Coordinates of C-alpha atoms and ligand atoms in Angstrom, one line a residue:
Chain E
M1 CA 18.4 17.6 12.2
T2 CA 21.7 17.8 10.8
P3 CA 21.8 15.7 8.2
P4 CA 24.1 12.5 8.6
P5 CA 28.1 12.8 6.9
R6 CA 29.0 11.1 3.4
R7 CA 31.7 10.4 1.7
E8 CA 31.8 10.8 -1.7
R9 CA 34.7 10.8 -4.7
V10 CA 33.3 15.0 -6.8
T11 CA 34.7 16.1 -9.6
V12 CA 36.7 19.9 -9.9
V13 CA 34.7 21.6 -11.5
A14 CA 36.3 25.2 -11.8
N15 CA 38.9 26.5 -10.1
E16 CA 39.3 30.5 -9.0
Q17 CA 42.2 32.7 -7.8
I18 CA 40.2 34.6 -5.5
G19 CA 43.1 37.3 -4.2
P20 CA 46.2 34.9 -2.9
Y21 CA 43.2 32.0 -2.2
T22 CA 41.4 29.5 -4.2
L23 CA 37.4 29.2 -4.7
L24 CA 37.3 24.8 -5.9
R25 CA 34.2 24.7 -7.1
T26 CA 33.3 20.7 -7.3
T27 CA 30.1 18.9 -8.0
R28 CA 28.1 17.9 -5.0
G29 CA 26.6 14.5 -5.6
E30 CA 23.9 13.2 -2.8
V31 CA 26.5 15.4 -0.5
D32 CA 24.4 17.6 2.0
P33 CA 25.5 20.8 2.6
G34 CA 24.7 21.1 5.8
V35 CA 24.1 24.0 7.7
P36 CA 26.4 26.8 7.5
G37 CA 30.2 27.0 9.8
Q38 CA 29.8 23.1 9.5
F39 CA 32.5 21.3 7.4
F40 CA 33.8 18.7 5.2
M41 CA 37.4 16.5 5.4
L42 CA 38.5 16.9 1.9
E43 CA 41.0 14.5 0.5
A44 CA 44.7 15.9 -0.4
P45 CA 45.6 14.4 -3.1
G46 CA 49.4 12.4 -2.6
R47 CA 48.8 13.1 1.5
I48 CA 48.0 10.2 4.0
L49 CA 45.3 12.6 5.9
P50 CA 42.6 14.5 4.4
R51 CA 42.2 18.6 5.7
P52 CA 39.3 19.8 7.1
M53 CA 37.4 23.3 5.1
S54 CA 34.3 25.2 5.9
L55 CA 31.4 25.3 2.6
C56 CA 32.3 28.7 1.8
L57 CA 29.5 28.7 -1.1
V58 CA 26.6 26.6 -2.7
P59 CA 26.1 26.8 -6.1
T60 CA 23.0 24.9 -7.1
G61 CA 24.0 20.9 -7.9
E62 CA 27.8 22.1 -6.1
L63 CA 30.1 23.2 -2.8
A64 CA 32.6 25.3 -3.4
F65 CA 35.7 26.0 -0.5
L66 CA 37.8 28.9 -0.4
I67 CA 41.4 27.8 0.5
D68 CA 44.2 29.5 1.5
P69 CA 47.5 27.4 0.0
I70 CA 49.3 27.2 3.1
G71 CA 50.6 23.9 3.7
P72 CA 51.8 20.4 1.8
G73 CA 47.4 19.6 2.2
T74 CA 46.0 23.3 1.2
Q75 CA 48.8 23.6 -1.7
A76 CA 47.8 19.9 -3.5
I77 CA 43.5 20.5 -2.9
C78 CA 44.4 24.1 -4.5
A79 CA 46.7 21.9 -7.3
L80 CA 43.4 20.4 -8.6
Q81 CA 42.1 21.1 -12.2
P82 CA 38.9 20.9 -13.9
G83 CA 37.7 17.5 -14.3
E84 CA 40.0 16.2 -11.8
S85 CA 38.7 14.3 -8.4
L86 CA 39.1 14.5 -5.1
Q87 CA 37.3 12.6 -1.5
V88 CA 34.8 14.6 0.3
L89 CA 33.5 13.6 3.9
G90 CA 30.6 15.8 5.0
P91 CA 28.9 17.6 6.2
L92 CA 30.8 17.4 10.3
G93 CA 30.1 19.1 13.3
N94 CA 27.9 21.7 14.5
G95 CA 27.8 24.1 12.5
F96 CA 25.9 28.6 13.5
R97 CA 22.8 28.4 14.9
L98 CA 21.0 30.8 12.9
D99 CA 18.0 31.6 15.2
V100 CA 19.1 35.1 16.3
E101 CA 17.8 38.8 16.5
Q102 CA 20.2 40.5 15.1
P103 CA 23.4 39.0 13.3
L104 CA 26.9 40.3 12.7
L105 CA 28.7 38.1 10.3
V106 CA 32.7 38.6 12.1
G107 CA 35.6 37.2 10.2
G108 CA 39.0 37.6 9.8
G109 CA 41.7 36.3 6.8
I110 CA 41.1 32.9 5.6
G111 CA 38.8 32.8 8.9
I112 CA 35.7 34.0 5.6
A113 CA 35.3 31.2 4.0
P114 CA 32.0 30.1 5.9
L115 CA 30.6 33.5 5.8
P116 CA 29.4 33.7 2.1
F117 CA 27.0 30.7 3.0
T118 CA 26.0 31.3 6.3
S119 CA 25.3 35.0 4.8
Q120 CA 23.3 33.6 2.1
A121 CA 20.7 31.5 4.8
L122 CA 20.4 34.4 6.8
A123 CA 19.6 36.4 4.0
R124 CA 16.8 33.9 3.1
R125 CA 15.6 33.9 7.0
N126 CA 14.9 37.4 6.5
G127 CA 13.4 38.6 3.5
G128 CA 16.3 38.1 0.9
T129 CA 18.1 40.9 3.3
P130 CA 22.1 39.3 3.7
P131 CA 23.0 40.9 7.7
P132 CA 25.7 43.2 8.1
A133 CA 29.2 41.5 8.5
V134 CA 33.3 43.1 9.2
L135 CA 36.0 41.3 7.9
G136 CA 39.6 42.1 8.6
F137 CA 42.8 41.6 6.1
R138 CA 45.8 41.5 6.3
S139 CA 46.2 43.1 2.9
A140 CA 44.4 44.7 0.2
H141 CA 45.6 41.5 -1.9
H142 CA 43.8 39.2 0.8
A143 CA 40.8 41.4 1.2
E144 CA 39.6 40.4 -2.5
A145 CA 37.8 37.1 -0.8
A146 CA 35.8 39.9 1.0
A147 CA 34.0 40.5 -2.1
L148 CA 32.0 37.4 -1.6
V149 CA 30.1 38.1 1.2
P150 CA 27.6 40.7 1.1
N151 CA 27.1 44.1 2.9
A152 CA 30.5 43.8 4.2
E153 CA 33.0 46.9 6.1
V154 CA 36.0 45.9 5.4
C155 CA 39.5 46.6 7.1
I156 CA 42.7 46.0 6.2
E157 CA 46.0 45.3 9.0
P158 CA 46.8 47.6 11.7
T159 CA 43.1 48.0 11.2
Y160 CA 41.5 45.8 13.7
V161 CA 38.1 43.9 12.6
T162 CA 37.2 44.4 16.3
A163 CA 37.8 47.9 16.2
L164 CA 34.4 48.1 13.9
I165 CA 31.8 45.4 16.0
P166 CA 28.9 47.2 17.5
A167 CA 27.3 46.7 20.3
G168 CA 24.6 44.7 21.0
L169 CA 24.4 42.4 17.9
D170 CA 24.6 38.5 17.8
V171 CA 28.3 37.9 15.8
L172 CA 28.9 34.8 14.6
A173 CA 32.7 35.1 14.0
C174 CA 35.3 32.0 12.1
G175 CA 39.0 34.0 11.9
P176 CA 42.3 32.8 13.5
E177 CA 42.4 32.4 17.6
P178 CA 43.2 35.7 18.2
M179 CA 40.8 37.5 16.6
L180 CA 38.5 35.1 18.0
E181 CA 40.0 35.6 21.6
A182 CA 39.3 38.8 21.6
V183 CA 36.0 38.7 19.8
R184 CA 35.2 36.3 22.9
A185 CA 36.3 39.3 25.4
Q186 CA 34.2 42.0 23.5
C187 CA 30.9 40.2 23.0
P188 CA 29.5 37.8 24.9
G189 CA 26.7 35.2 23.8
S190 CA 28.9 35.1 20.3
Q191 CA 29.0 32.3 18.0
L192 CA 33.5 31.2 17.2
A193 CA 33.8 29.6 14.7
W194 CA 37.2 27.2 16.0
E195 CA 40.1 25.3 13.9
A196 CA 42.6 22.8 15.5
P197 CA 44.7 20.3 13.5
M198 CA 42.0 17.5 12.9
A199 CA 43.2 13.6 11.2
C200 CA 39.7 12.0 10.9
G201 CA 36.7 15.2 11.3
Y202 CA 34.7 12.8 13.1
G203 CA 35.6 11.8 16.3
A204 CA 38.1 8.6 15.8
C205 CA 41.5 9.8 16.4
Y206 CA 41.2 12.7 19.6
G207 CA 43.6 14.9 17.9
C208 CA 41.6 17.6 17.6
A209 CA 41.2 18.4 21.4
V210 CA 41.3 21.7 23.1
E211 CA 40.3 23.2 26.1
I212 CA 36.5 23.9 26.2
D213 CA 35.0 24.4 30.3
G214 CA 38.1 23.1 31.4
E215 CA 38.5 20.1 29.7
L216 CA 39.9 18.9 26.7
K217 CA 36.9 18.0 24.5
R218 CA 37.0 17.2 20.6
L219 CA 36.2 20.4 18.1
C220 CA 34.7 17.7 16.0
I221 CA 32.5 16.5 18.2
E222 CA 32.1 19.4 20.5
G223 CA 32.2 22.4 17.8
P224 CA 33.9 23.7 15.4
V225 CA 30.8 25.9 16.6
L226 CA 31.0 26.9 20.3
A227 CA 29.2 29.8 22.2
A228 CA 32.2 32.1 23.7
Chain K
M1 CA 38.5 -10.5 10.8
I2 CA 39.1 -7.2 10.2
L3 CA 39.4 -5.3 13.7
N4 CA 40.4 -1.9 14.0
A5 CA 43.2 -0.5 16.2
S6 CA 43.1 0.5 19.4
G7 CA 42.8 4.5 19.2
C8 CA 41.9 4.7 15.6
L9 CA 37.7 4.5 16.4
D10 CA 35.0 5.9 18.3
A11 CA 31.8 3.9 18.3
L12 CA 29.4 5.6 20.0
T13 CA 30.3 8.7 17.6
A14 CA 30.8 6.2 14.2
P15 CA 28.9 3.5 14.9
N16 CA 28.3 2.7 11.3
V17 CA 32.0 2.3 10.6
A18 CA 32.3 0.3 13.9
A19 CA 29.5 -1.7 12.9
A20 CA 31.5 -2.7 8.6
L21 CA 33.9 -4.3 11.3
D22 CA 34.0 -7.2 12.5
C23 CA 35.0 -6.7 16.4
F24 CA 35.3 -2.9 18.0
V25 CA 38.5 -2.4 19.5
T26 CA 37.8 0.4 22.1
K27 CA 40.4 3.0 23.2
T28 CA 43.2 2.2 25.9
V29 CA 41.5 2.8 29.1
T30 CA 43.5 3.7 32.1
P31 CA 42.8 3.2 35.8
L32 CA 42.2 6.9 36.6
P33 CA 40.5 9.3 34.1
R34 CA 43.3 11.1 31.8
G35 CA 42.9 14.1 29.1
G36 CA 45.6 13.3 27.3
N37 CA 48.3 15.8 26.3
P38 CA 48.3 19.4 25.3
P39 CA 47.7 20.1 21.9
T40 CA 48.9 19.7 19.1
R41 CA 48.6 16.3 19.2
I42 CA 49.1 15.0 15.6
A43 CA 51.1 15.9 12.6
E44 CA 51.2 14.8 8.9
T45 CA 54.5 13.5 7.2
P46 CA 54.6 12.3 3.9
V47 CA 55.0 8.9 4.8
G48 CA 52.8 8.3 7.7
M49 CA 50.9 10.7 11.1
L50 CA 52.0 11.4 13.8
N51 CA 50.2 11.2 17.4
S52 CA 50.4 11.9 21.1
I53 CA 46.8 11.5 22.5
G54 CA 47.6 10.6 25.4
L55 CA 46.1 8.1 26.7
A56 CA 42.9 10.8 26.4
N57 CA 40.1 8.4 28.6
P58 CA 37.6 8.0 31.1
G59 CA 39.2 6.2 33.3
I60 CA 38.0 1.9 34.4
D61 CA 35.5 3.8 36.6
E62 CA 33.7 6.6 34.6
F63 CA 34.2 4.4 31.2
L64 CA 32.3 1.2 33.2
R65 CA 29.4 3.5 34.3
V66 CA 29.1 5.2 31.5
N67 CA 30.5 4.3 27.8
L68 CA 30.5 0.3 28.2
P69 CA 26.8 0.0 29.0
E70 CA 26.6 2.3 26.0
L71 CA 29.1 0.1 23.4
A72 CA 27.0 -2.8 25.1
A73 CA 24.0 -1.5 23.0
L74 CA 25.0 -1.2 19.9
G75 CA 25.4 -5.3 19.9
L76 CA 28.9 -5.2 18.8
R77 CA 31.5 -7.7 19.1
L78 CA 33.8 -5.5 21.8
W79 CA 37.5 -6.4 22.5
V80 CA 38.4 -4.0 25.6
S81 CA 41.9 -1.6 25.6
V82 CA 43.4 -2.0 29.1
G83 CA 46.0 0.1 30.4
G84 CA 48.2 1.3 32.8
F85 CA 50.9 1.8 34.7
S86 CA 51.9 -1.0 37.2
A87 CA 51.1 -4.9 36.7
E88 CA 48.5 -4.5 39.5
E89 CA 46.7 -1.5 38.1
Y90 CA 46.2 -3.4 34.5
A91 CA 45.3 -6.4 36.2
A92 CA 42.7 -4.2 38.9
S93 CA 40.9 -3.1 35.9
C94 CA 40.6 -6.3 34.3
A95 CA 39.3 -8.0 37.4
L96 CA 36.9 -5.0 36.8
L97 CA 36.3 -5.8 33.3
D98 CA 36.0 -9.8 34.0
A99 CA 32.6 -9.3 35.5
W100 CA 31.2 -8.0 31.6
P101 CA 29.8 -11.1 29.2
E102 CA 29.7 -8.3 26.7
V103 CA 33.6 -7.5 26.8
E104 CA 35.0 -10.5 24.7
A105 CA 38.8 -10.1 25.2
L106 CA 40.9 -7.8 27.3
E107 CA 44.3 -6.2 25.2
L108 CA 46.9 -5.4 27.8
N109 CA 48.6 -1.4 25.6
L110 CA 52.0 -2.6 26.4
S111 CA 53.5 -0.3 24.3
C112 CA 52.2 3.3 24.1
P113 CA 54.8 5.6 23.4
N114 CA 53.1 8.5 24.4
V115 CA 53.1 7.4 28.0
E116 CA 55.9 6.7 30.5
E117 CA 57.5 3.3 29.7
A118 CA 55.4 0.6 32.0
A119 CA 58.4 -0.7 34.6
E120 CA 57.1 -3.7 35.0
S121 CA 58.0 -6.4 32.2
A122 CA 55.0 -7.5 29.4
A123 CA 55.2 -10.6 30.9
A124 CA 55.0 -9.8 34.0
I125 CA 51.9 -7.9 33.5
V126 CA 50.1 -10.0 31.6
A127 CA 50.6 -12.5 34.5
A128 CA 49.4 -10.3 36.8
C129 CA 46.3 -9.9 34.3
R130 CA 46.1 -13.5 33.9
A131 CA 45.6 -14.1 37.3
A132 CA 42.9 -11.6 37.3
T133 CA 41.1 -12.7 34.4
T134 CA 39.3 -15.7 32.3
K135 CA 38.8 -13.7 29.3
P136 CA 41.2 -14.2 26.3
L137 CA 44.5 -12.3 27.3
W138 CA 45.7 -10.1 23.9
A139 CA 49.5 -8.6 24.8
K140 CA 49.7 -5.9 22.0
L141 CA 53.6 -5.4 21.8
S142 CA 56.2 -2.4 21.1
P143 CA 58.7 -2.2 18.2
A144 CA 60.9 -0.2 19.2
N145 CA 62.4 -3.8 21.2
W146 CA 64.4 -5.4 19.1
D147 CA 63.3 -7.7 20.4
I148 CA 60.1 -8.1 19.9
A149 CA 59.7 -12.5 19.4
G150 CA 61.4 -12.5 22.8
S151 CA 58.6 -10.6 24.3
A152 CA 56.5 -12.6 21.8
R153 CA 57.6 -15.9 23.7
A154 CA 57.8 -14.5 27.0
V155 CA 53.5 -13.1 26.9
E156 CA 52.6 -16.4 25.7
A157 CA 54.6 -18.5 29.0
A158 CA 53.4 -15.9 30.9
G159 CA 49.5 -16.7 29.7
A160 CA 48.6 -14.4 26.9
D161 CA 45.9 -15.8 23.8
G162 CA 47.1 -14.1 21.6
L163 CA 49.2 -10.9 19.9
S164 CA 48.6 -7.4 18.5
L165 CA 51.0 -6.5 16.6
I166 CA 52.4 -3.5 16.6
N167 CA 52.1 -0.3 18.5
T168 CA 53.2 2.9 17.0
I169 CA 57.4 3.5 16.5
R170 CA 58.7 6.8 18.3
G171 CA 59.0 10.1 15.6
L172 CA 59.6 13.6 14.8
A173 CA 58.3 16.8 12.8
I174 CA 59.6 19.9 13.3
D175 CA 57.3 23.0 11.3
A176 CA 58.3 24.2 8.4
R177 CA 58.0 28.3 9.3
T178 CA 59.0 27.8 13.5
N179 CA 61.9 25.0 12.8
R180 CA 60.2 23.5 16.1
P181 CA 58.6 20.0 17.0
V182 CA 54.8 19.9 15.7
L183 CA 53.5 18.2 18.6
S184 CA 53.3 20.4 21.5
L185 CA 55.5 17.1 23.5
A186 CA 58.0 17.3 20.3
T187 CA 57.9 13.4 19.9
G188 CA 54.8 11.1 19.3
G189 CA 53.7 8.0 17.2
L190 CA 54.5 7.2 13.8
S191 CA 51.6 5.3 12.1
G192 CA 50.4 4.6 9.1
P193 CA 52.0 3.7 5.3
A194 CA 55.7 3.6 7.3
L195 CA 55.2 1.5 9.8
K196 CA 53.9 -1.6 7.1
P197 CA 57.2 -3.2 6.4
I198 CA 58.2 -2.9 10.9
A199 CA 55.0 -4.2 11.7
L200 CA 55.8 -7.6 8.8
A201 CA 59.0 -7.9 10.4
A202 CA 57.6 -7.9 13.6
V203 CA 54.7 -10.5 12.4
F204 CA 56.6 -12.5 11.0
Q205 CA 59.4 -13.1 13.9
C206 CA 56.6 -13.8 16.2
R207 CA 55.2 -16.2 14.1
R208 CA 58.3 -18.2 13.8
V209 CA 59.0 -18.8 17.6
S210 CA 55.4 -18.3 18.7
Q211 CA 51.6 -20.1 17.3
L212 CA 49.4 -17.6 19.5
P213 CA 47.3 -16.1 16.7
I214 CA 48.1 -12.7 15.7
V215 CA 46.1 -9.2 15.3
G216 CA 48.6 -8.0 12.3
M217 CA 48.7 -3.9 11.9
G218 CA 50.9 -1.1 11.1
G219 CA 49.8 0.7 8.0
V220 CA 47.5 -1.1 6.0
R221 CA 45.5 0.7 3.4
T222 CA 44.5 -2.6 1.1
G223 CA 43.1 -5.6 0.6
R224 CA 46.7 -6.4 -0.7
D225 CA 48.4 -4.7 2.5
A226 CA 46.0 -6.8 4.4
F227 CA 47.2 -10.7 2.7
E228 CA 50.4 -9.6 3.2
L229 CA 50.0 -9.8 7.4
L230 CA 48.6 -12.9 7.2
A231 CA 51.6 -13.8 5.0
A232 CA 53.6 -13.3 7.1
G233 CA 52.1 -14.9 10.1
A234 CA 48.9 -12.6 11.7
T235 CA 45.4 -14.9 11.9
H236 CA 43.4 -11.1 12.0
V237 CA 44.2 -7.3 11.0
A238 CA 43.6 -4.3 12.5
V239 CA 43.0 -0.7 10.6
G240 CA 43.8 2.5 12.3
T241 CA 45.2 5.5 10.1
T242 CA 43.8 4.5 7.3
L243 CA 40.2 5.1 9.1
F244 CA 40.5 9.3 9.3
A245 CA 41.1 9.3 5.6
D246 CA 38.1 6.5 5.0
P247 CA 35.6 5.6 6.8
G248 CA 34.5 3.3 4.7
A249 CA 37.7 1.6 5.2
P250 CA 36.6 -1.8 7.1
G251 CA 33.8 -3.3 4.1
R252 CA 36.6 -1.4 1.2
I253 CA 38.8 -3.4 2.4
R254 CA 37.6 -6.8 3.0
A255 CA 37.0 -7.3 -0.4
E256 CA 39.8 -6.4 -1.7
L257 CA 41.2 -8.9 0.5
Q258 CA 39.1 -11.6 -0.4
V259 CA 39.5 -10.9 -4.1
E260 CA 43.4 -11.3 -3.1
L261 CA 42.6 -14.4 -1.5
E262 CA 40.8 -15.8 -4.6
R263 CA 43.7 -14.1 -6.7
N264 CA 45.9 -16.7 -4.6
G265 CA 44.0 -19.8 -4.6
F266 CA 42.7 -19.3 -0.9
T267 CA 39.2 -19.2 0.3
T268 CA 39.8 -18.2 4.0
S269 CA 41.8 -16.0 5.6
A270 CA 43.2 -18.6 7.9
E271 CA 44.3 -20.6 4.9
A272 CA 46.8 -17.5 3.9
S273 CA 47.8 -17.2 7.1
G274 CA 51.9 -17.9 7.8
I275 CA 52.3 -18.5 3.7
A276 CA 56.0 -16.5 3.6
H277 CA 57.4 -18.8 6.0
A278 CA 56.4 -21.9 3.5
P279 CA 60.2 -22.3 1.3
A280 CA 60.2 -20.3 -2.0
R281 CA 58.6 -22.5 -4.9
A282 CA 61.0 -23.0 -7.4
Ligands
FAD1 C1 36.6 23.1 10.8 C2 37.4 23.5 10.2 C3 37.6 24.5 9.2 C4 38.5 24.6 7.8 N1 37.9 25.7 7.2 C5 39.1 26.5 6.3 C6 38.5 27.1 5.3 O1 37.5 26.9 4.6 N2 39.7 27.6 4.0 C7 40.5 27.4 4.8 O2 42.0 27.4 4.1 N3 41.4 26.5 5.5 C8 40.2 25.8 6.5 N4 41.3 25.3 7.7 C9 42.1 25.4 7.9 C10 42.9 24.1 7.3 O3 42.1 22.9 7.6 C11 44.5 24.2 7.1 O4 44.8 25.4 6.9 C12 45.5 22.5 6.7 O5 44.8 21.8 7.1 C13 46.7 22.9 6.7 O6 47.3 21.7 6.2 P1 48.6 22.1 5.6 O7 49.0 20.2 5.2 O8 48.1 23.2 4.1 O9 49.0 22.8 6.5 P2 50.4 22.4 7.8 O10 51.9 21.3 7.3 O11 48.8 21.5 8.2 O12 50.4 23.8 8.0 C14 51.4 24.9 7.4 C15 51.6 25.4 8.5 O13 51.0 26.2 8.7 C16 50.6 26.3 9.9 N5 48.9 26.2 9.5 C17 48.3 25.1 10.5 N6 47.0 25.9 9.8 C18 47.8 27.1 10.1 C19 46.1 28.2 9.9 N7 44.8 27.5 10.3 N8 46.5 29.2 9.7 C20 47.5 29.3 9.6 N9 48.8 28.9 9.3 C21 48.3 27.5 10.2 C22 51.3 25.2 10.8 O14 51.6 25.2 12.0 C23 52.5 24.9 9.7 O15 53.4 26.0 9.6 C24 39.9 24.7 8.5 C25 40.4 24.1 9.4 C26 39.1 23.6 10.9 C27 39.8 22.7 11.7
FMN2 C1 45.4 9.0 16.8 C2 46.0 7.4 17.3 C3 45.6 6.7 18.4 C4 46.4 5.9 19.2 N1 45.6 5.2 20.6 C5 46.2 4.3 20.7 C6 45.5 3.4 22.1 O1 44.4 4.2 22.8 N2 46.0 2.5 22.0 C7 46.9 1.2 21.3 O2 46.9 0.1 21.9 N3 47.3 1.8 20.6 C8 47.0 3.3 20.3 N4 47.3 3.7 18.7 C9 47.8 3.1 17.9 C10 47.2 1.9 16.7 O3 46.3 0.9 17.4 C11 47.6 1.2 16.3 O4 48.9 -0.1 16.6 C12 48.2 2.0 15.2 O5 47.5 3.2 14.6 C13 48.9 1.4 13.8 O6 48.1 0.8 12.9 P1 47.8 2.2 11.4 O7 49.3 2.3 10.4 O8 47.0 1.3 10.9 O9 47.1 2.8 12.5 C14 46.9 4.8 18.2 C15 47.1 5.6 16.6 C16 47.2 6.3 16.6 C17 47.2 7.0 15.0
FES3 S1 39.2 15.3 14.0 FE1 39.5 13.2 15.2 S2 38.7 12.8 17.1 FE2 38.2 15.1 15.9

């Protein structure tokens, strides 16, 4: 069902600033974009290990990643300029189930990264109408990225996104761990995209272990999207 | 031949990567199941990575019941890495694995920096395992041991058939934001490029005192790295950390190694093994 991951050297097409984030657009080559919520391992130039990134958008013939430059790896990736190239491996892991009745996208901060692609995929299943979304950000500057997600209601701290979630919808969420914990408590049955440090992304290193059903399991294999 | 370093590949989640190796080595299996250490378990540094996975594995019984049949079905040459906390524990696992014809050899992990040191000496463990199995035994030694050549001699005398050199060496990373250790257990095993000179020294010193075959590993990223381990005295090469960034590394390194061998006037790895020990040409 999901296409096999593929490793390929792709070329940067554009490097756009969106608030504090970078939208990095690359050629797609033979790489399959996969399902929204799946991820790719991106080479971080000059670093030992690649970095996991959600696919944000799938412009024709391109892949686009929304990246928060928080440390050496993400900063090295965000510094890539058009014409420069990097290795990508993917798609990896399990994405969102899209066969839901009444989807609501919930995102916090850089966690909105997979939601533009998710919104498009859900719209395609629903005669072109994108699902509603609620997005939370730390500042108005960060909230500039909300423009990537159609049909979105936006809040800025100290208002939290959980205050905007109506009852009874099928939540697909990605964001920082405290947000996901709050969504899990509030919305049983939601689909949550988690994060963990990852060295390989394909089950080789056991570095990404998180507690799932009381056991330590590899998030890159069991997730990153897990049922609440 | 080119192998994976134990704990750096799961043939069941990446069968194509494993198939590109000459032989697959499992993650270390211990007598009892281990969930491993709590997260955070990995950290990157500019010169390598740190891990404190803590030998996460299903335990020998579950491994024999579930994993080994699945691995055997892949049709790969297969080594099993064995760990434990006493010579008896190692020997008991070896005895169980002895019954499996699919298992070509056993690697004894005598050197994991993320668990308490086995109380007994490496040689005592090898001797106990030797009595428990007829399969070839590869002793994996720690570079933290200053007298690694002495250990090599001791495990050879105790019945080891080969040496696996080297395991990781203890390291620590401090988080730039919190100023606390990144890893939950503070320290972890350093692997990757920083390990290469340490691996070369270990292989070189062990080759001086022992003619056992050696799987050299530590920081191999290119065919040249593999060639240098052969030159120092290795007969085989394993790739670990490199697999995380490049699952295509086995095929790439094999091709690069062939070019490097030919550039140096050799046709096979065996011819290049140990050449660094020859007197310098005038
Ligand atoms: C499946 C998956 C998908 C991801 N998708 C995206 C994405 O689309 N866009 C994106 O920008 N990031 C994404 N991430 C997170 C991204 O991979 C990490 O931020 C990155 O690996 C950090 O590397 P670094 O070297 O820049 O920083 P590091 O040196 O690893 O971290 C720098 C500092 O930030 C802290 N830190 C680490 N991770 C985070 C985090 N997520 N948030 C806040 N602080 C953190 C560390 O503790 C450290 O103090 C994803 C992660 C996973 C597991
Ligand atoms: C994530 C990780 C897990 C490891 N797990 C094991 C293990 O279970 N048993 C073992 O003998 N060595 C283990 N090692 C050590 C490697 O087998 C190898 O000795 C070491 O990483 C050096 O090689 P490299 O620099 O190519 O990675 C592990 C290394 C890493 C990075
Ligand atoms: S990231 Fe390596 S096993 Fe999940």
